[in-house]
């Protein structure tokens, strides 16, 4: 806007200097610039459905500004208005109207461009935010499905593999186990969509029953059912299931102890401990199990060697909401 005003001043000075002294021309220019700003503000405040119209505002404001400029010149410099001055003032009026219109158009273009850019950025920002939210929700759903397959399905398959490894299996036993495996896969999606996590004790009992005959699991919990939300129960079961699965699959454990209680250092947190008598922790590339523990416990988990062998998994679930 400052450049527009400077341009208007430079544009007006030549025509004024041909008819008036420099001081008079400068005064007229400043008056015109001030009133041009009034024109712009008046035009912006004018309702779109106004019968006056934008041209009426320009014409009226230009008449007023020309009259004020003439009155200022007479008051300051004492110039009388004679007949030979009329053509000069008409030319001045037309020149002022032209420059006012030009300044208004340029100003409107710049302001419209800024407004369009602002709305575009706001729109793109909201679209990007919506896209990020959808992507995050998609990652969460994919992670939950991957954890379900990695924990629930894989653990059941491992228990089936141990059953197939038994001696003296008859053909009927093998056929029955194969039917159970087929049923597991056929019901995998429906079971995932209808996972019931309303009762922690019931979920832990199912976990112990699944490994019955292959691993001895002793489990205890000091938590009240009313203290846990459904999401917290789901997280607890996932952590315990992951601990059991790793102890059997990687450590070849035969006996496990599971304990769930409030954390001694922070009673808002829940501490899960899974001890086994296997080979102990083994190094390897982090996988879905590590991602599960990170998701449920952040950095508040550890897998260390047991005092008398085996491994100990300790995880503190994030504060309860």
PDB file of C-alpha atoms in Angstrom:
ATOM      1  CA  UNK A   1       0.000   0.000   0.000  1.00  0.00           C
ATOM      2  CA  UNK A   2       2.937   2.295   0.702  1.00  0.00           C
ATOM      3  CA  UNK A   3       4.232   1.778  -2.844  1.00  0.00           C
ATOM      4  CA  UNK A   4       0.797   2.679  -4.208  1.00  0.00           C
ATOM      5  CA  UNK A   5       0.758   5.923  -2.249  1.00  0.00           C
ATOM      6  CA  UNK A   6       4.274   6.834  -3.408  1.00  0.00           C
ATOM      7  CA  UNK A   7       3.284   6.077  -6.991  1.00  0.00           C
ATOM      8  CA  UNK A   8       0.235   8.285  -6.691  1.00  0.00           C
ATOM      9  CA  UNK A   9       2.308  11.138  -5.292  1.00  0.00           C
ATOM     10  CA  UNK A  10       4.851  10.875  -8.087  1.00  0.00           C
ATOM     11  CA  UNK A  11       2.081  10.645 -10.676  1.00  0.00           C
ATOM     12  CA  UNK A  12       0.285  13.723  -9.429  1.00  0.00           C
ATOM     13  CA  UNK A  13       3.242  16.045  -9.031  1.00  0.00           C
ATOM     14  CA  UNK A  14       4.000  16.648 -12.717  1.00  0.00           C
ATOM     15  CA  UNK A  15       0.504  17.837 -13.647  1.00  0.00           C
ATOM     16  CA  UNK A  16       0.236  19.964 -10.545  1.00  0.00           C
ATOM     17  CA  UNK A  17       3.621  21.570 -10.999  1.00  0.00           C
ATOM     18  CA  UNK A  18       2.565  22.864 -14.407  1.00  0.00           C
ATOM     19  CA  UNK A  19      -0.272  24.877 -12.896  1.00  0.00           C
ATOM     20  CA  UNK A  20       0.569  25.489  -9.252  1.00  0.00           C
ATOM     21  CA  UNK A  21       3.604  26.150  -7.062  1.00  0.00           C
ATOM     22  CA  UNK A  22       5.332  23.102  -5.551  1.00  0.00           C
ATOM     23  CA  UNK A  23       3.802  23.556  -2.071  1.00  0.00           C
ATOM     24  CA  UNK A  24       0.297  23.738  -3.487  1.00  0.00           C
ATOM     25  CA  UNK A  25       0.876  20.615  -5.595  1.00  0.00           C
ATOM     26  CA  UNK A  26       2.251  18.728  -2.611  1.00  0.00           C
ATOM     27  CA  UNK A  27      -0.729  19.713  -0.457  1.00  0.00           C
ATOM     28  CA  UNK A  28      -3.192  18.629  -3.136  1.00  0.00           C
ATOM     29  CA  UNK A  29      -1.370  15.313  -3.495  1.00  0.00           C
ATOM     30  CA  UNK A  30      -1.465  14.596   0.227  1.00  0.00           C
ATOM     31  CA  UNK A  31      -5.156  15.504   0.409  1.00  0.00           C
ATOM     32  CA  UNK A  32      -5.892  13.232  -2.535  1.00  0.00           C
ATOM     33  CA  UNK A  33      -3.947  10.335  -1.006  1.00  0.00           C
ATOM     34  CA  UNK A  34      -5.799  10.667   2.299  1.00  0.00           C
ATOM     35  CA  UNK A  35      -9.166  10.769   0.614  1.00  0.00           C
ATOM     36  CA  UNK A  36      -8.263   7.845  -1.632  1.00  0.00           C
ATOM     37  CA  UNK A  37      -7.804   5.799   1.534  1.00  0.00           C
ATOM     38  CA  UNK A  38     -11.286   6.906   2.595  1.00  0.00           C
ATOM     39  CA  UNK A  39     -12.602   5.744  -0.782  1.00  0.00           C
ATOM     40  CA  UNK A  40     -11.074   2.313  -0.253  1.00  0.00           C
ATOM     41  CA  UNK A  41     -12.477   1.951   3.259  1.00  0.00           C
ATOM     42  CA  UNK A  42     -15.915   3.166   2.146  1.00  0.00           C
ATOM     43  CA  UNK A  43     -15.974   0.726  -0.754  1.00  0.00           C
ATOM     44  CA  UNK A  44     -15.070  -2.200   1.528  1.00  0.00           C
ATOM     45  CA  UNK A  45     -17.817  -1.319   4.002  1.00  0.00           C
ATOM     46  CA  UNK A  46     -20.444  -1.002   1.262  1.00  0.00           C
ATOM     47  CA  UNK A  47     -22.874  -3.982   1.252  1.00  0.00           C
ATOM     48  CA  UNK A  48     -22.766  -6.122  -1.867  1.00  0.00           C
ATOM     49  CA  UNK A  49     -26.461  -5.541  -2.541  1.00  0.00           C
ATOM     50  CA  UNK A  50     -26.237  -1.758  -2.038  1.00  0.00           C
ATOM     51  CA  UNK A  51     -28.086   0.219  -4.790  1.00  0.00           C
ATOM     52  CA  UNK A  52     -25.409   2.911  -4.687  1.00  0.00           C
ATOM     53  CA  UNK A  53     -22.861   0.648  -6.282  1.00  0.00           C
ATOM     54  CA  UNK A  54     -19.122   0.862  -6.254  1.00  0.00           C
ATOM     55  CA  UNK A  55     -19.064   3.482  -9.015  1.00  0.00           C
ATOM     56  CA  UNK A  56     -21.277   5.759  -6.977  1.00  0.00           C
ATOM     57  CA  UNK A  57     -18.826   5.546  -4.103  1.00  0.00           C
ATOM     58  CA  UNK A  58     -15.876   6.376  -6.333  1.00  0.00           C
ATOM     59  CA  UNK A  59     -17.632   9.278  -8.036  1.00  0.00           C
ATOM     60  CA  UNK A  60     -18.996  10.771  -4.823  1.00  0.00           C
ATOM     61  CA  UNK A  61     -15.727  10.417  -2.954  1.00  0.00           C
ATOM     62  CA  UNK A  62     -13.774  11.927  -5.842  1.00  0.00           C
ATOM     63  CA  UNK A  63     -16.094  14.951  -5.970  1.00  0.00           C
ATOM     64  CA  UNK A  64     -15.660  15.422  -2.238  1.00  0.00           C
ATOM     65  CA  UNK A  65     -11.896  15.021  -2.363  1.00  0.00           C
ATOM     66  CA  UNK A  66     -11.614  17.486  -5.261  1.00  0.00           C
ATOM     67  CA  UNK A  67     -13.745  20.018  -3.390  1.00  0.00           C
ATOM     68  CA  UNK A  68     -11.707  19.587  -0.215  1.00  0.00           C
ATOM     69  CA  UNK A  69      -8.490  19.928  -2.207  1.00  0.00           C
ATOM     70  CA  UNK A  70      -9.783  23.169  -3.799  1.00  0.00           C
ATOM     71  CA  UNK A  71     -10.920  24.552  -0.441  1.00  0.00           C
ATOM     72  CA  UNK A  72      -7.556  23.669   1.117  1.00  0.00           C
ATOM     73  CA  UNK A  73      -5.669  25.413  -1.690  1.00  0.00           C
ATOM     74  CA  UNK A  74      -7.751  28.583  -1.364  1.00  0.00           C
ATOM     75  CA  UNK A  75      -7.512  28.547   2.439  1.00  0.00           C
ATOM     76  CA  UNK A  76      -3.759  27.980   2.547  1.00  0.00           C
ATOM     77  CA  UNK A  77      -2.574  29.878  -0.494  1.00  0.00           C
ATOM     78  CA  UNK A  78      -5.436  32.324  -1.073  1.00  0.00           C
ATOM     79  CA  UNK A  79      -5.869  31.510  -4.740  1.00  0.00           C
ATOM     80  CA  UNK A  80      -9.116  32.918  -6.170  1.00  0.00           C
ATOM     81  CA  UNK A  81     -11.183  30.574  -8.321  1.00  0.00           C
ATOM     82  CA  UNK A  82     -11.433  32.130 -11.791  1.00  0.00           C
ATOM     83  CA  UNK A  83     -12.871  30.857 -15.030  1.00  0.00           C
ATOM     84  CA  UNK A  84      -9.420  29.956 -16.377  1.00  0.00           C
ATOM     85  CA  UNK A  85      -8.895  27.638 -13.396  1.00  0.00           C
ATOM     86  CA  UNK A  86     -11.928  25.508 -14.201  1.00  0.00           C
ATOM     87  CA  UNK A  87     -10.276  23.372 -16.950  1.00  0.00           C
ATOM     88  CA  UNK A  88      -7.341  22.760 -14.616  1.00  0.00           C
ATOM     89  CA  UNK A  89      -9.643  21.567 -11.852  1.00  0.00           C
ATOM     90  CA  UNK A  90     -11.633  19.392 -14.255  1.00  0.00           C
ATOM     91  CA  UNK A  91      -8.403  17.803 -15.430  1.00  0.00           C
ATOM     92  CA  UNK A  92      -7.343  17.412 -11.809  1.00  0.00           C
ATOM     93  CA  UNK A  93     -10.684  15.816 -10.982  1.00  0.00           C
ATOM     94  CA  UNK A  94     -10.419  13.289 -13.813  1.00  0.00           C
ATOM     95  CA  UNK A  95      -6.798  12.518 -12.983  1.00  0.00           C
ATOM     96  CA  UNK A  96      -7.650  12.034  -9.350  1.00  0.00           C
ATOM     97  CA  UNK A  97     -10.594   9.787 -10.202  1.00  0.00           C
ATOM     98  CA  UNK A  98      -8.411   7.671 -12.481  1.00  0.00           C
ATOM     99  CA  UNK A  99      -5.667   7.249  -9.928  1.00  0.00           C
ATOM    100  CA  UNK A 100      -8.159   6.578  -7.131  1.00  0.00           C
ATOM    101  CA  UNK A 101      -9.785   3.869  -9.212  1.00  0.00           C
ATOM    102  CA  UNK A 102      -6.396   2.396 -10.066  1.00  0.00           C
ATOM    103  CA  UNK A 103      -5.292   2.416  -6.437  1.00  0.00           C
ATOM    104  CA  UNK A 104      -8.555   0.809  -5.358  1.00  0.00           C
ATOM    105  CA  UNK A 105      -8.283  -1.945  -7.962  1.00  0.00           C
ATOM    106  CA  UNK A 106      -4.666  -2.691  -7.034  1.00  0.00           C
ATOM    107  CA  UNK A 107      -5.530  -2.696  -3.343  1.00  0.00           C
ATOM    108  CA  UNK A 108      -8.507  -4.995  -3.916  1.00  0.00           C
ATOM    109  CA  UNK A 109      -6.390  -7.383  -5.987  1.00  0.00           C
ATOM    110  CA  UNK A 110      -3.740  -7.551  -3.276  1.00  0.00           C
ATOM    111  CA  UNK A 111      -6.241  -7.996  -0.448  1.00  0.00           C
ATOM    112  CA  UNK A 112      -8.224 -10.608  -2.417  1.00  0.00           C
ATOM    113  CA  UNK A 113      -5.034 -12.490  -3.191  1.00  0.00           C
ATOM    114  CA  UNK A 114      -4.050 -12.446   0.484  1.00  0.00           C
ATOM    115  CA  UNK A 115      -7.529 -13.635   1.533  1.00  0.00           C
ATOM    116  CA  UNK A 116      -7.577 -16.429  -1.059  1.00  0.00           C
ATOM    117  CA  UNK A 117      -4.107 -17.505   0.007  1.00  0.00           C
ATOM    118  CA  UNK A 118      -5.161 -17.486   3.671  1.00  0.00           C
ATOM    119  CA  UNK A 119      -8.262 -19.583   2.966  1.00  0.00           C
ATOM    120  CA  UNK A 120      -6.272 -21.958   0.768  1.00  0.00           C
ATOM    121  CA  UNK A 121      -3.644 -22.466   3.457  1.00  0.00           C
ATOM    122  CA  UNK A 122      -6.354 -22.985   6.068  1.00  0.00           C
ATOM    123  CA  UNK A 123      -8.157 -25.468   3.816  1.00  0.00           C
ATOM    124  CA  UNK A 124      -4.994 -27.383   2.951  1.00  0.00           C
ATOM    125  CA  UNK A 125      -3.962 -27.343   6.600  1.00  0.00           C
ATOM    126  CA  UNK A 126      -7.291 -28.850   7.671  1.00  0.00           C
ATOM    127  CA  UNK A 127      -7.181 -31.394   4.857  1.00  0.00           C
ATOM    128  CA  UNK A 128      -3.639 -32.320   5.879  1.00  0.00           C
ATOM    129  CA  UNK A 129      -4.752 -32.632   9.494  1.00  0.00           C
ATOM    130  CA  UNK A 130      -7.673 -34.865   8.478  1.00  0.00           C
ATOM    131  CA  UNK A 131      -5.322 -36.922   6.345  1.00  0.00           C
ATOM    132  CA  UNK A 132      -2.853 -37.297   9.228  1.00  0.00           C
ATOM    133  CA  UNK A 133      -5.662 -38.362  11.561  1.00  0.00           C
ATOM    134  CA  UNK A 134      -6.931 -40.939   9.064  1.00  0.00           C
ATOM    135  CA  UNK A 135      -3.393 -42.242   8.554  1.00  0.00           C
ATOM    136  CA  UNK A 136      -2.809 -42.464  12.312  1.00  0.00           C
ATOM    137  CA  UNK A 137      -6.082 -44.333  12.834  1.00  0.00           C
ATOM    138  CA  UNK A 138      -5.155 -46.664   9.978  1.00  0.00           C
ATOM    139  CA  UNK A 139      -1.757 -47.364  11.544  1.00  0.00           C
ATOM    140  CA  UNK A 140      -3.404 -48.051  14.910  1.00  0.00           C
ATOM    141  CA  UNK A 141      -5.884 -50.490  13.345  1.00  0.00           C
ATOM    142  CA  UNK A 142      -3.132 -52.210  11.388  1.00  0.00           C
ATOM    143  CA  UNK A 143      -0.974 -52.443  14.497  1.00  0.00           C
ATOM    144  CA  UNK A 144      -3.839 -53.905  16.551  1.00  0.00           C
ATOM    145  CA  UNK A 145      -4.513 -56.491  13.844  1.00  0.00           C
ATOM    146  CA  UNK A 146      -0.807 -57.334  13.585  1.00  0.00           C
ATOM    147  CA  UNK A 147      -0.578 -57.712  17.353  1.00  0.00           C
ATOM    148  CA  UNK A 148      -3.660 -59.936  17.358  1.00  0.00           C
ATOM    149  CA  UNK A 149      -2.135 -62.180  14.702  1.00  0.00           C
ATOM    150  CA  UNK A 150       1.300 -62.084  16.327  1.00  0.00           C
ATOM    151  CA  UNK A 151      -0.034 -62.817  19.794  1.00  0.00           C
ATOM    152  CA  UNK A 152      -3.329 -64.676  19.685  1.00  0.00           C
ATOM    153  CA  UNK A 153      -3.125 -66.549  16.379  1.00  0.00           C
ATOM    154  CA  UNK A 154       0.586 -67.292  16.522  1.00  0.00           C
ATOM    155  CA  UNK A 155       0.390 -68.536  20.090  1.00  0.00           C
ATOM    156  CA  UNK A 156      -2.475 -70.881  19.221  1.00  0.00           C
ATOM    157  CA  UNK A 157      -0.542 -72.173  16.224  1.00  0.00           C
ATOM    158  CA  UNK A 158       2.460 -72.759  18.463  1.00  0.00           C
ATOM    159  CA  UNK A 159       0.315 -74.781  20.872  1.00  0.00           C
ATOM    160  CA  UNK A 160      -0.973 -76.820  17.925  1.00  0.00           C
ATOM    161  CA  UNK A 161       2.615 -77.396  16.769  1.00  0.00           C
ATOM    162  CA  UNK A 162       3.484 -78.747  20.210  1.00  0.00           C
ATOM    163  CA  UNK A 163       0.489 -81.074  20.060  1.00  0.00           C
ATOM    164  CA  UNK A 164       1.565 -82.365  16.638  1.00  0.00           C
ATOM    165  CA  UNK A 165       5.007 -83.056  18.122  1.00  0.00           C
ATOM    166  CA  UNK A 166       3.611 -85.569  20.603  1.00  0.00           C
ATOM    167  CA  UNK A 167       4.317 -89.245  20.195  1.00  0.00           C
ATOM    168  CA  UNK A 168       1.731 -91.923  19.464  1.00  0.00           C
ATOM    169  CA  UNK A 169      -0.675 -89.649  17.585  1.00  0.00           C
ATOM    170  CA  UNK A 170      -3.260 -91.617  15.659  1.00  0.00           C
ATOM    171  CA  UNK A 171      -4.597 -90.669  12.258  1.00  0.00           C
ATOM    172  CA  UNK A 172      -7.821 -89.540  13.913  1.00  0.00           C
ATOM    173  CA  UNK A 173      -5.856 -87.295  16.288  1.00  0.00           C
ATOM    174  CA  UNK A 174      -3.996 -85.694  13.418  1.00  0.00           C
ATOM    175  CA  UNK A 175      -7.225 -85.224  11.478  1.00  0.00           C
ATOM    176  CA  UNK A 176      -8.892 -83.628  14.527  1.00  0.00           C
ATOM    177  CA  UNK A 177      -5.968 -81.254  15.058  1.00  0.00           C
ATOM    178  CA  UNK A 178      -5.975 -80.264  11.404  1.00  0.00           C
ATOM    179  CA  UNK A 179      -9.705 -79.518  11.643  1.00  0.00           C
ATOM    180  CA  UNK A 180      -9.026 -77.346  14.685  1.00  0.00           C
ATOM    181  CA  UNK A 181      -6.319 -75.446  12.793  1.00  0.00           C
ATOM    182  CA  UNK A 182      -8.703 -74.935   9.872  1.00  0.00           C
ATOM    183  CA  UNK A 183     -11.373 -73.685  12.287  1.00  0.00           C
ATOM    184  CA  UNK A 184      -8.853 -71.311  13.837  1.00  0.00           C
ATOM    185  CA  UNK A 185      -8.158 -69.673  10.477  1.00  0.00           C
ATOM    186  CA  UNK A 186     -11.788 -69.621   9.376  1.00  0.00           C
ATOM    187  CA  UNK A 187     -12.863 -67.844  12.570  1.00  0.00           C
ATOM    188  CA  UNK A 188      -9.843 -65.568  12.891  1.00  0.00           C
ATOM    189  CA  UNK A 189     -11.535 -62.443  11.481  1.00  0.00           C
ATOM    190  CA  UNK A 190     -14.806 -62.866  13.361  1.00  0.00           C
ATOM    191  CA  UNK A 191     -12.943 -63.609  16.597  1.00  0.00           C
ATOM    192  CA  UNK A 192     -10.829 -60.482  16.144  1.00  0.00           C
ATOM    193  CA  UNK A 193     -13.895 -58.306  15.604  1.00  0.00           C
ATOM    194  CA  UNK A 194     -15.634 -59.725  18.678  1.00  0.00           C
ATOM    195  CA  UNK A 195     -12.775 -59.867  21.170  1.00  0.00           C
ATOM    196  CA  UNK A 196     -14.263 -59.704  24.663  1.00  0.00           C
ATOM    197  CA  UNK A 197     -11.956 -58.068  27.210  1.00  0.00           C
ATOM    198  CA  UNK A 198     -14.491 -57.372  29.913  1.00  0.00           C
ATOM    199  CA  UNK A 199     -12.977 -59.766  32.466  1.00  0.00           C
ATOM    200  CA  UNK A 200      -9.233 -59.965  33.132  1.00  0.00           C
ATOM    201  CA  UNK A 201      -9.432 -63.167  35.178  1.00  0.00           C
ATOM    202  CA  UNK A 202     -11.395 -64.877  32.408  1.00  0.00           C
ATOM    203  CA  UNK A 203      -8.877 -63.799  29.781  1.00  0.00           C
ATOM    204  CA  UNK A 204      -5.961 -65.059  31.874  1.00  0.00           C
ATOM    205  CA  UNK A 205      -7.787 -68.350  32.486  1.00  0.00           C
ATOM    206  CA  UNK A 206      -8.178 -68.818  28.714  1.00  0.00           C
ATOM    207  CA  UNK A 207      -4.467 -68.103  28.309  1.00  0.00           C
ATOM    208  CA  UNK A 208      -3.496 -70.717  30.904  1.00  0.00           C
ATOM    209  CA  UNK A 209      -5.887 -73.269  29.382  1.00  0.00           C
ATOM    210  CA  UNK A 210      -4.443 -72.705  25.909  1.00  0.00           C
ATOM    211  CA  UNK A 211      -0.978 -73.739  27.106  1.00  0.00           C
ATOM    212  CA  UNK A 212      -2.197 -76.527  29.398  1.00  0.00           C
ATOM    213  CA  UNK A 213      -0.182 -79.739  28.963  1.00  0.00           C
ATOM    214  CA  UNK A 214       2.823 -77.921  27.509  1.00  0.00           C
ATOM    215  CA  UNK A 215       3.694 -75.156  29.967  1.00  0.00           C
ATOM    216  CA  UNK A 216       2.907 -74.821  33.654  1.00  0.00           C
ATOM    217  CA  UNK A 217       1.607 -71.305  34.312  1.00  0.00           C
ATOM    218  CA  UNK A 218       0.966 -69.901  37.776  1.00  0.00           C
ATOM    219  CA  UNK A 219      -0.782 -66.554  37.674  1.00  0.00           C
ATOM    220  CA  UNK A 220      -1.927 -64.082  40.299  1.00  0.00           C
ATOM    221  CA  UNK A 221      -3.540 -60.654  40.199  1.00  0.00           C
ATOM    222  CA  UNK A 222      -4.257 -58.208  43.003  1.00  0.00           C
ATOM    223  CA  UNK A 223      -6.305 -55.860  40.843  1.00  0.00           C
ATOM    224  CA  UNK A 224     -10.014 -55.328  41.237  1.00  0.00           C
ATOM    225  CA  UNK A 225     -12.204 -55.670  38.175  1.00  0.00           C
ATOM    226  CA  UNK A 226     -13.689 -52.234  38.807  1.00  0.00           C
ATOM    227  CA  UNK A 227     -10.218 -50.674  38.637  1.00  0.00           C
ATOM    228  CA  UNK A 228      -9.691 -51.592  34.992  1.00  0.00           C
ATOM    229  CA  UNK A 229     -11.149 -50.323  31.759  1.00  0.00           C
ATOM    230  CA  UNK A 230     -11.697 -52.551  28.754  1.00  0.00           C
ATOM    231  CA  UNK A 231      -8.723 -50.997  26.976  1.00  0.00           C
ATOM    232  CA  UNK A 232      -6.479 -51.620  29.986  1.00  0.00           C
ATOM    233  CA  UNK A 233      -7.568 -55.265  30.164  1.00  0.00           C
ATOM    234  CA  UNK A 234      -6.813 -55.672  26.471  1.00  0.00           C
ATOM    235  CA  UNK A 235      -3.339 -54.192  26.940  1.00  0.00           C
ATOM    236  CA  UNK A 236      -2.625 -56.385  29.972  1.00  0.00           C
ATOM    237  CA  UNK A 237      -3.655 -59.544  28.146  1.00  0.00           C
ATOM    238  CA  UNK A 238      -1.526 -58.612  25.136  1.00  0.00           C
ATOM    239  CA  UNK A 239       1.546 -58.005  27.298  1.00  0.00           C
ATOM    240  CA  UNK A 240       1.092 -61.254  29.255  1.00  0.00           C
ATOM    241  CA  UNK A 241       0.439 -63.236  26.075  1.00  0.00           C
ATOM    242  CA  UNK A 242       3.563 -61.776  24.477  1.00  0.00           C
ATOM    243  CA  UNK A 243       5.640 -62.647  27.545  1.00  0.00           C
ATOM    244  CA  UNK A 244       4.406 -66.245  27.607  1.00  0.00           C
ATOM    245  CA  UNK A 245       4.864 -66.687  23.869  1.00  0.00           C
ATOM    246  CA  UNK A 246       8.444 -65.394  23.926  1.00  0.00           C
ATOM    247  CA  UNK A 247       9.331 -67.542  26.933  1.00  0.00           C
ATOM    248  CA  UNK A 248       8.119 -70.692  25.173  1.00  0.00           C
ATOM    249  CA  UNK A 249       9.151 -69.924  21.605  1.00  0.00           C
ATOM    250  CA  UNK A 250      12.574 -68.399  22.240  1.00  0.00           C
ATOM    251  CA  UNK A 251      13.483 -69.616  25.715  1.00  0.00           C
ATOM    252  CA  UNK A 252      11.904 -73.098  25.598  1.00  0.00           C
ATOM    253  CA  UNK A 253      10.483 -72.468  29.066  1.00  0.00           C
ATOM    254  CA  UNK A 254       8.383 -75.088  30.860  1.00  0.00           C
ATOM    255  CA  UNK A 255       7.290 -73.141  33.933  1.00  0.00           C
ATOM    256  CA  UNK A 256       6.103 -69.542  34.172  1.00  0.00           C
ATOM    257  CA  UNK A 257       4.884 -67.199  36.890  1.00  0.00           C
ATOM    258  CA  UNK A 258       2.641 -64.269  36.033  1.00  0.00           C
ATOM    259  CA  UNK A 259       1.935 -61.498  38.504  1.00  0.00           C
ATOM    260  CA  UNK A 260      -0.191 -58.395  37.945  1.00  0.00           C
ATOM    261  CA  UNK A 261      -0.382 -55.626  40.540  1.00  0.00           C
ATOM    262  CA  UNK A 262      -0.280 -51.906  41.077  1.00  0.00           C
ATOM    263  CA  UNK A 263       3.183 -50.408  40.702  1.00  0.00           C
ATOM    264  CA  UNK A 264       4.915 -49.758  44.014  1.00  0.00           C
ATOM    265  CA  UNK A 265       6.465 -46.532  42.736  1.00  0.00           C
ATOM    266  CA  UNK A 266       3.287 -45.163  41.148  1.00  0.00           C
ATOM    267  CA  UNK A 267      -0.107 -46.584  42.092  1.00  0.00           C
ATOM    268  CA  UNK A 268      -1.589 -45.144  38.893  1.00  0.00           C
ATOM    269  CA  UNK A 269       0.451 -47.639  36.881  1.00  0.00           C
ATOM    270  CA  UNK A 270      -0.055 -51.392  36.549  1.00  0.00           C
ATOM    271  CA  UNK A 271       2.986 -53.631  36.748  1.00  0.00           C
ATOM    272  CA  UNK A 272       3.131 -56.947  34.917  1.00  0.00           C
ATOM    273  CA  UNK A 273       5.831 -59.518  35.687  1.00  0.00           C
ATOM    274  CA  UNK A 274       6.395 -62.719  33.704  1.00  0.00           C
ATOM    275  CA  UNK A 275       9.134 -65.046  35.016  1.00  0.00           C
ATOM    276  CA  UNK A 276      10.224 -68.260  33.284  1.00  0.00           C
ATOM    277  CA  UNK A 277      12.777 -71.042  33.623  1.00  0.00           C
ATOM    278  CA  UNK A 278      13.932 -70.979  30.002  1.00  0.00           C
ATOM    279  CA  UNK A 279      17.241 -70.161  28.390  1.00  0.00           C
ATOM    280  CA  UNK A 280      17.032 -66.473  29.248  1.00  0.00           C
ATOM    281  CA  UNK A 281      16.966 -63.372  27.045  1.00  0.00           C
ATOM    282  CA  UNK A 282      18.320 -63.733  23.536  1.00  0.00           C
ATOM    283  CA  UNK A 283      19.513 -60.937  21.278  1.00  0.00           C
ATOM    284  CA  UNK A 284      17.682 -60.334  18.043  1.00  0.00           C
ATOM    285  CA  UNK A 285      16.096 -57.767  15.797  1.00  0.00           C
ATOM    286  CA  UNK A 286      13.155 -55.906  17.425  1.00  0.00           C
ATOM    287  CA  UNK A 287       9.791 -57.028  16.068  1.00  0.00           C
ATOM    288  CA  UNK A 288       6.093 -56.691  16.757  1.00  0.00           C
ATOM    289  CA  UNK A 289       6.581 -57.854  20.339  1.00  0.00           C
ATOM    290  CA  UNK A 290       8.895 -54.927  21.018  1.00  0.00           C
ATOM    291  CA  UNK A 291       6.466 -52.569  19.302  1.00  0.00           C
ATOM    292  CA  UNK A 292       3.642 -53.916  21.463  1.00  0.00           C
ATOM    293  CA  UNK A 293       5.579 -53.294  24.667  1.00  0.00           C
ATOM    294  CA  UNK A 294       6.569 -49.827  23.482  1.00  0.00           C
ATOM    295  CA  UNK A 295       2.945 -49.028  22.667  1.00  0.00           C
ATOM    296  CA  UNK A 296       1.575 -50.179  26.017  1.00  0.00           C
ATOM    297  CA  UNK A 297       4.454 -49.242  28.334  1.00  0.00           C
ATOM    298  CA  UNK A 298       6.600 -46.714  26.514  1.00  0.00           C
ATOM    299  CA  UNK A 299      10.093 -47.123  27.956  1.00  0.00           C
ATOM    300  CA  UNK A 300       8.821 -48.655  31.213  1.00  0.00           C
ATOM    301  CA  UNK A 301       9.594 -52.258  30.400  1.00  0.00           C
ATOM    302  CA  UNK A 302      12.591 -54.562  30.553  1.00  0.00           C
ATOM    303  CA  UNK A 303      13.573 -58.124  29.724  1.00  0.00           C
ATOM    304  CA  UNK A 304      16.403 -59.337  31.936  1.00  0.00           C
ATOM    305  CA  UNK A 305      17.994 -62.594  33.019  1.00  0.00           C
ATOM    306  CA  UNK A 306      16.464 -64.236  36.085  1.00  0.00           C
ATOM    307  CA  UNK A 307      18.404 -64.630  39.307  1.00  0.00           C
ATOM    308  CA  UNK A 308      18.412 -68.434  39.005  1.00  0.00           C
ATOM    309  CA  UNK A 309      18.221 -68.629  35.211  1.00  0.00           C
ATOM    310  CA  UNK A 310      15.490 -67.955  32.712  1.00  0.00           C
ATOM    311  CA  UNK A 311      14.210 -64.464  32.021  1.00  0.00           C
ATOM    312  CA  UNK A 312      12.064 -61.854  33.719  1.00  0.00           C
ATOM    313  CA  UNK A 313       9.801 -59.518  31.784  1.00  0.00           C
ATOM    314  CA  UNK A 314       8.671 -56.439  33.683  1.00  0.00           C
ATOM    315  CA  UNK A 315       6.321 -53.902  32.150  1.00  0.00           C
ATOM    316  CA  UNK A 316       4.516 -50.951  33.678  1.00  0.00           C
ATOM    317  CA  UNK A 317       1.493 -49.858  31.735  1.00  0.00           C
ATOM    318  CA  UNK A 318       0.974 -46.153  31.289  1.00  0.00           C
ATOM    319  CA  UNK A 319      -1.060 -44.210  33.924  1.00  0.00           C
ATOM    320  CA  UNK A 320      -4.724 -45.023  33.938  1.00  0.00           C
ATOM    321  CA  UNK A 321      -7.096 -42.373  32.643  1.00  0.00           C
TER     322      UNK A 321
END
